mmCIF file of N, CA and C in Angstrom:
data_model
loop_
_atom_site.group_PDB
_atom_site.id
_atom_site.type_symbol
_atom_site.label_atom_id
_atom_site.label_comp_id
_atom_site.label_asym_id
_atom_site.label_seq_id
_atom_site.Cartn_x
_atom_site.Cartn_y
_atom_site.Cartn_z
ATOM 1 N N SER Z 5 85.552 104.381 111.250
ATOM 2 C CA SER Z 5 86.796 103.630 110.880
ATOM 3 C C SER Z 5 86.507 102.091 110.894
ATOM 4 N N ASP Z 6 85.450 101.654 111.603
ATOM 5 C CA ASP Z 6 85.135 100.194 111.586
ATOM 6 C C ASP Z 6 84.629 99.798 110.336
ATOM 7 N N ARG Z 7 83.823 100.718 109.711
ATOM 8 C CA ARG Z 7 83.193 100.289 108.276
ATOM 9 C C ARG Z 7 84.396 100.115 107.301
ATOM 10 N N PHE Z 8 85.458 100.886 107.500
ATOM 11 C CA PHE Z 8 86.474 100.684 106.593
ATOM 12 C C PHE Z 8 87.198 99.248 106.880
ATOM 13 N N ILE Z 9 87.427 99.018 108.139
ATOM 14 C CA ILE Z 9 88.174 97.810 108.338
ATOM 15 C C ILE Z 9 87.182 96.636 108.094
ATOM 16 N N GLU Z 10 85.948 96.636 108.312
ATOM 17 C CA GLU Z 10 84.982 95.610 107.944
ATOM 18 C C GLU Z 10 85.019 95.342 106.346
ATOM 19 N N ALA Z 11 85.003 96.413 105.539
ATOM 20 C CA ALA Z 11 85.065 96.287 104.156
ATOM 21 C C ALA Z 11 86.299 95.778 103.757
ATOM 22 N N ALA Z 12 87.375 96.226 104.191
ATOM 23 C CA ALA Z 12 88.683 95.670 103.820
ATOM 24 C C ALA Z 12 88.734 94.207 104.077
ATOM 25 N N ARG Z 13 88.248 93.747 105.124
ATOM 26 C CA ARG Z 13 88.311 92.362 105.641
ATOM 27 C C ARG Z 13 87.402 91.599 104.649
ATOM 28 N N GLU Z 14 86.154 92.079 104.445
ATOM 29 C CA GLU Z 14 85.041 91.360 103.633
ATOM 30 C C GLU Z 14 85.667 91.241 102.223
ATOM 31 N N HIS Z 15 86.319 92.293 101.769
ATOM 32 C CA HIS Z 15 86.664 92.220 100.308
ATOM 33 C C HIS Z 15 88.057 91.750 100.089
ATOM 34 N N ARG Z 16 88.755 91.203 101.405
ATOM 35 C CA ARG Z 16 90.084 90.793 101.126
ATOM 36 C C ARG Z 16 91.001 91.709 100.449
ATOM 37 N N ALA Z 17 90.948 92.966 101.000
ATOM 38 C CA ALA Z 17 91.739 94.053 100.103
ATOM 39 C C ALA Z 17 93.165 93.958 100.481
ATOM 40 N N ASP Z 18 93.881 94.497 99.443
ATOM 41 C CA ASP Z 18 95.288 94.519 99.666
ATOM 42 C C ASP Z 18 95.697 95.902 99.972
ATOM 43 N N ILE Z 19 94.972 96.812 99.422
ATOM 44 C CA ILE Z 19 95.165 98.354 99.600
ATOM 45 C C ILE Z 19 93.855 98.897 100.056
ATOM 46 N N LEU Z 20 93.944 99.851 100.919
ATOM 47 C CA LEU Z 20 92.810 100.634 101.267
ATOM 48 C C LEU Z 20 93.129 102.146 100.973
ATOM 49 N N CYS Z 21 92.297 102.844 99.888
ATOM 50 C CA CYS Z 21 92.629 104.158 99.544
ATOM 51 C C CYS Z 21 91.495 104.965 100.244
ATOM 52 N N MET Z 22 92.074 106.069 100.577
ATOM 53 C CA MET Z 22 91.214 107.243 101.425
ATOM 54 C C MET Z 22 91.707 108.579 100.514
ATOM 55 N N SER Z 23 90.586 109.459 100.104
ATOM 56 C CA SER Z 23 90.792 110.619 99.676
ATOM 57 C C SER Z 23 89.958 111.603 100.450
ATOM 58 N N ALA Z 24 90.644 112.726 100.698
ATOM 59 C CA ALA Z 24 89.803 113.935 101.570
ATOM 60 C C ALA Z 24 89.727 115.037 100.639
ATOM 61 N N LEU Z 25 88.430 115.671 100.735
ATOM 62 C CA LEU Z 25 88.226 116.913 99.945
ATOM 63 C C LEU Z 25 88.301 118.127 100.748
ATOM 64 N N LEU Z 26 88.074 117.970 102.082
ATOM 65 C CA LEU Z 26 88.321 118.982 102.979
ATOM 66 C C LEU Z 26 89.299 118.805 104.066
ATOM 67 N N THR Z 27 89.868 119.852 104.784
ATOM 68 C CA THR Z 27 90.802 119.670 105.700
ATOM 69 C C THR Z 27 90.159 119.126 106.903
ATOM 70 N N THR Z 28 88.786 119.387 107.160
ATOM 71 C CA THR Z 28 88.084 118.834 108.331
ATOM 72 C C THR Z 28 87.915 117.140 108.248
ATOM 73 N N THR Z 29 87.959 116.642 107.089
ATOM 74 C CA THR Z 29 87.960 115.214 107.070
ATOM 75 C C THR Z 29 89.278 114.478 107.149
ATOM 76 N N MET Z 30 90.330 115.272 107.029
ATOM 77 C CA MET Z 30 91.602 114.527 107.148
ATOM 78 C C MET Z 30 91.875 113.841 108.343
ATOM 79 N N THR Z 31 91.455 114.416 109.504
ATOM 80 C CA THR Z 31 91.717 113.671 110.797
ATOM 81 C C THR Z 31 91.235 112.240 110.839
ATOM 82 N N TYR Z 32 90.116 112.046 110.033
ATOM 83 C CA TYR Z 32 89.389 110.646 110.044
ATOM 84 C C TYR Z 32 90.586 109.750 109.420
ATOM 85 N N MET Z 33 91.329 110.252 108.454
ATOM 86 C CA MET Z 33 92.218 109.168 107.913
ATOM 87 C C MET Z 33 93.129 108.578 108.749
ATOM 88 N N LYS Z 34 93.572 109.355 109.888
ATOM 89 C CA LYS Z 34 94.496 108.838 110.879
ATOM 90 C C LYS Z 34 93.603 107.820 111.781
ATOM 91 N N GLU Z 35 92.419 108.119 112.145
ATOM 92 C CA GLU Z 35 91.591 107.207 112.855
ATOM 93 C C GLU Z 35 91.418 105.759 112.091
ATOM 94 N N VAL Z 36 91.342 105.773 110.785
ATOM 95 C CA VAL Z 36 91.136 104.649 110.012
ATOM 96 C C VAL Z 36 92.436 103.907 110.096
ATOM 97 N N ILE Z 37 93.558 104.544 109.880
ATOM 98 C CA ILE Z 37 94.839 104.032 109.886
ATOM 99 C C ILE Z 37 95.149 103.369 111.270
ATOM 100 N N ASP Z 38 94.903 104.037 112.416
ATOM 101 C CA ASP Z 38 95.052 103.623 113.639
ATOM 102 C C ASP Z 38 94.254 102.402 113.832
ATOM 103 N N ALA Z 39 93.005 102.328 113.404
ATOM 104 C CA ALA Z 39 92.063 101.191 113.607
ATOM 105 C C ALA Z 39 92.613 99.878 112.770
ATOM 106 N N LEU Z 40 93.172 100.243 111.593
ATOM 107 C CA LEU Z 40 93.767 99.205 110.745
ATOM 108 C C LEU Z 40 94.970 98.539 111.472
ATOM 109 N N HIS Z 41 95.836 99.502 112.048
ATOM 110 C CA HIS Z 41 96.943 98.992 112.777
ATOM 111 C C HIS Z 41 96.639 98.085 114.013
ATOM 112 N N ALA Z 42 95.480 98.403 114.688
ATOM 113 C CA ALA Z 42 95.056 97.662 115.870
ATOM 114 C C ALA Z 42 94.323 96.369 115.324
ATOM 115 N N SER Z 43 94.115 96.244 114.163
ATOM 116 C CA SER Z 43 93.301 95.023 113.733
ATOM 117 C C SER Z 43 93.978 93.783 113.352
ATOM 118 N N ASP Z 44 93.456 92.609 112.893
ATOM 119 C CA ASP Z 44 94.229 91.627 112.443
ATOM 120 C C ASP Z 44 94.670 91.950 110.966
ATOM 121 N N LEU Z 45 94.326 92.988 110.485
ATOM 122 C CA LEU Z 45 94.743 93.413 109.053
ATOM 123 C C LEU Z 45 96.024 94.027 109.136
ATOM 124 N N ALA Z 46 96.555 94.427 110.278
ATOM 125 C CA ALA Z 46 97.780 95.081 110.443
ATOM 126 C C ALA Z 46 98.927 94.495 109.667
ATOM 127 N N GLY Z 47 99.678 95.306 108.951
ATOM 128 C CA GLY Z 47 100.837 94.765 108.128
ATOM 129 C C GLY Z 47 100.411 94.042 106.839
ATOM 130 N N ARG Z 48 99.188 93.791 106.544
ATOM 131 C CA ARG Z 48 98.771 93.015 105.443
ATOM 132 C C ARG Z 48 98.105 94.005 104.435
ATOM 133 N N VAL Z 49 97.299 94.914 104.968
ATOM 134 C CA VAL Z 49 96.594 95.876 103.982
ATOM 135 C C VAL Z 49 97.430 97.259 103.977
ATOM 136 N N LYS Z 50 97.813 97.673 102.736
ATOM 137 C CA LYS Z 50 98.579 98.959 102.710
ATOM 138 C C LYS Z 50 97.575 100.029 102.705
ATOM 139 N N VAL Z 51 97.836 101.179 103.072
ATOM 140 C CA VAL Z 51 97.113 102.427 102.914
ATOM 141 C C VAL Z 51 97.638 103.476 102.082
ATOM 142 N N LEU Z 52 96.765 103.949 101.135
ATOM 143 C CA LEU Z 52 97.218 104.936 100.205
ATOM 144 C C LEU Z 52 96.204 106.159 100.329
ATOM 145 N N VAL Z 53 96.717 107.439 100.597
ATOM 146 C CA VAL Z 53 95.930 108.528 100.740
ATOM 147 C C VAL Z 53 96.079 109.739 99.818
ATOM 148 N N GLY Z 54 95.327 110.445 99.639
ATOM 149 C CA GLY Z 54 95.312 111.622 98.605
ATOM 150 C C GLY Z 54 94.160 112.586 98.843
ATOM 151 N N GLY Z 55 94.082 113.541 97.887
ATOM 152 C CA GLY Z 55 92.845 114.435 97.966
ATOM 153 C C GLY Z 55 93.566 115.895 97.971
ATOM 154 N N ALA Z 56 92.609 116.809 97.640
ATOM 155 C CA ALA Z 56 93.174 118.150 97.405
ATOM 156 C C ALA Z 56 94.058 118.775 98.513
ATOM 157 N N PRO Z 57 93.489 118.558 99.950
ATOM 158 C CA PRO Z 57 94.245 119.096 101.001
ATOM 159 C C PRO Z 57 95.486 118.171 101.542
ATOM 160 N N VAL Z 58 95.476 117.075 101.116
ATOM 161 C CA VAL Z 58 96.511 116.088 101.626
ATOM 162 C C VAL Z 58 97.923 116.326 100.948
ATOM 163 N N THR Z 59 98.871 116.227 101.873
ATOM 164 C CA THR Z 59 100.185 116.292 101.336
ATOM 165 C C THR Z 59 101.067 115.051 101.696
ATOM 166 N N GLU Z 60 102.100 115.037 101.119
ATOM 167 C CA GLU Z 60 103.039 113.789 101.319
ATOM 168 C C GLU Z 60 103.481 113.762 102.849
ATOM 169 N N GLY Z 61 103.824 114.990 103.199
ATOM 170 C CA GLY Z 61 104.142 115.043 104.679
ATOM 171 C C GLY Z 61 103.122 114.692 105.634
ATOM 172 N N PHE Z 62 101.798 115.034 105.376
ATOM 173 C CA PHE Z 62 100.788 114.590 106.175
ATOM 174 C C PHE Z 62 100.363 113.007 106.090
ATOM 175 N N ALA Z 63 100.704 112.483 104.893
ATOM 176 C CA ALA Z 63 100.570 111.117 104.838
ATOM 177 C C ALA Z 63 101.551 110.374 105.601
ATOM 178 N N GLN Z 64 102.828 110.833 105.590
ATOM 179 C CA GLN Z 64 103.908 110.265 106.439
ATOM 180 C C GLN Z 64 103.615 110.473 107.950
ATOM 181 N N THR Z 65 103.070 111.536 108.222
ATOM 182 C CA THR Z 65 102.716 111.786 109.768
ATOM 183 C C THR Z 65 101.612 110.783 110.278
ATOM 184 N N ILE Z 66 100.709 110.544 109.391
ATOM 185 C CA ILE Z 66 99.595 109.661 109.857
ATOM 186 C C ILE Z 66 99.820 108.177 109.655
ATOM 187 N N GLY Z 67 100.971 107.899 109.089
ATOM 188 C CA GLY Z 67 101.318 106.537 109.031
ATOM 189 C C GLY Z 67 100.893 105.728 107.780
ATOM 190 N N ALA Z 68 100.477 106.678 106.767
ATOM 191 C CA ALA Z 68 100.039 105.926 105.354
ATOM 192 C C ALA Z 68 101.199 105.254 104.718
ATOM 193 N N ASP Z 69 100.942 104.316 104.032
ATOM 194 C CA ASP Z 69 102.040 103.662 103.245
ATOM 195 C C ASP Z 69 102.390 104.326 101.968
ATOM 196 N N GLY Z 70 101.444 105.246 101.336
ATOM 197 C CA GLY Z 70 101.628 105.838 100.170
ATOM 198 C C GLY Z 70 100.743 107.062 100.125
ATOM 199 N N TYR Z 71 101.189 107.959 99.295
ATOM 200 C CA TYR Z 71 100.513 109.190 98.956
ATOM 201 C C TYR Z 71 100.361 109.571 97.410
ATOM 202 N N SER Z 72 99.386 110.038 96.985
ATOM 203 C CA SER Z 72 99.314 110.491 95.477
ATOM 204 C C SER Z 72 98.554 111.748 95.445
ATOM 205 N N SER Z 73 98.959 112.593 94.605
ATOM 206 C CA SER Z 73 98.208 113.806 94.343
ATOM 207 C C SER Z 73 97.150 113.905 93.340
ATOM 208 N N ASN Z 74 97.029 112.767 92.647
ATOM 209 C CA ASN Z 74 95.921 112.561 91.660
ATOM 210 C C ASN Z 74 95.593 111.196 91.332
ATOM 211 N N ALA Z 75 94.581 110.899 90.749
ATOM 212 C CA ALA Z 75 94.136 109.510 90.523
ATOM 213 C C ALA Z 75 95.069 108.650 89.669
ATOM 214 N N ASN Z 76 95.581 109.429 88.534
ATOM 215 C CA ASN Z 76 96.490 108.683 87.792
ATOM 216 C C ASN Z 76 97.764 108.170 88.432
ATOM 217 N N ASN Z 77 98.334 109.004 89.302
ATOM 218 C CA ASN Z 77 99.551 108.555 90.136
ATOM 219 C C ASN Z 77 99.103 107.627 91.149
ATOM 220 N N ALA Z 78 97.752 107.685 91.596
ATOM 221 C CA ALA Z 78 97.351 106.709 92.615
ATOM 222 C C ALA Z 78 97.467 105.177 92.072
ATOM 223 N N VAL Z 79 97.091 105.123 90.886
ATOM 224 C CA VAL Z 79 97.204 103.846 90.320
ATOM 225 C C VAL Z 79 98.686 103.389 90.216
ATOM 226 N N LEU Z 80 99.624 104.222 89.774
ATOM 227 C CA LEU Z 80 100.941 103.762 89.756
ATOM 228 C C LEU Z 80 101.451 103.617 91.218
ATOM 229 N N MET Z 81 101.158 104.348 92.168
ATOM 230 C CA MET Z 81 101.587 104.142 93.563
ATOM 231 C C MET Z 81 101.042 102.933 94.080
ATOM 232 N N ALA Z 82 99.863 102.496 93.880
ATOM 233 C CA ALA Z 82 99.079 101.235 94.271
ATOM 234 C C ALA Z 82 99.772 99.933 93.716
ATOM 235 N N ARG Z 83 100.401 100.119 92.345
ATOM 236 C CA ARG Z 83 101.043 99.032 91.790
ATOM 237 C C ARG Z 83 102.401 98.932 92.586
ATOM 238 N N GLN Z 84 102.978 100.081 92.856
ATOM 239 C CA GLN Z 84 104.439 99.956 93.484
ATOM 240 C C GLN Z 84 104.292 99.463 94.880
ATOM 241 N N LEU Z 85 103.168 99.737 95.573
ATOM 242 C CA LEU Z 85 102.874 99.171 96.917
ATOM 243 C C LEU Z 85 102.786 97.650 96.866
ATOM 244 N N MET Z 86 102.053 97.220 95.713
ATOM 245 C CA MET Z 86 101.868 95.736 95.620
ATOM 246 C C MET Z 86 103.068 95.105 94.950
ATOM 247 N N GLY Z 87 104.135 95.902 94.692
ATOM 248 C CA GLY Z 87 105.382 95.240 94.134
ATOM 249 C C GLY Z 87 105.253 94.821 92.709
ATOM 250 N N HIS Z 88 104.318 95.569 91.920
ATOM 251 C CA HIS Z 88 104.086 95.421 90.507
ATOM 252 C C HIS Z 88 104.879 96.294 89.602
#
């Protein structure tokens, strides 16, 4: 999770997007979100999650700002999160 936070800070990210391919990697999404909320980037960087096993309910449970079921919708959701 530290690498995600460092990269978001270094690149001055507005959105951090994560995708899980396997259910075993989904728990790491929450770790990254928790680390983000504990950092100086809290409230500034939005989090968008997706991937085959990820659901909108899971995204809400882990505190993500947005969810998308596919890459095309992820672009639309990212624009919405940024107010565009």
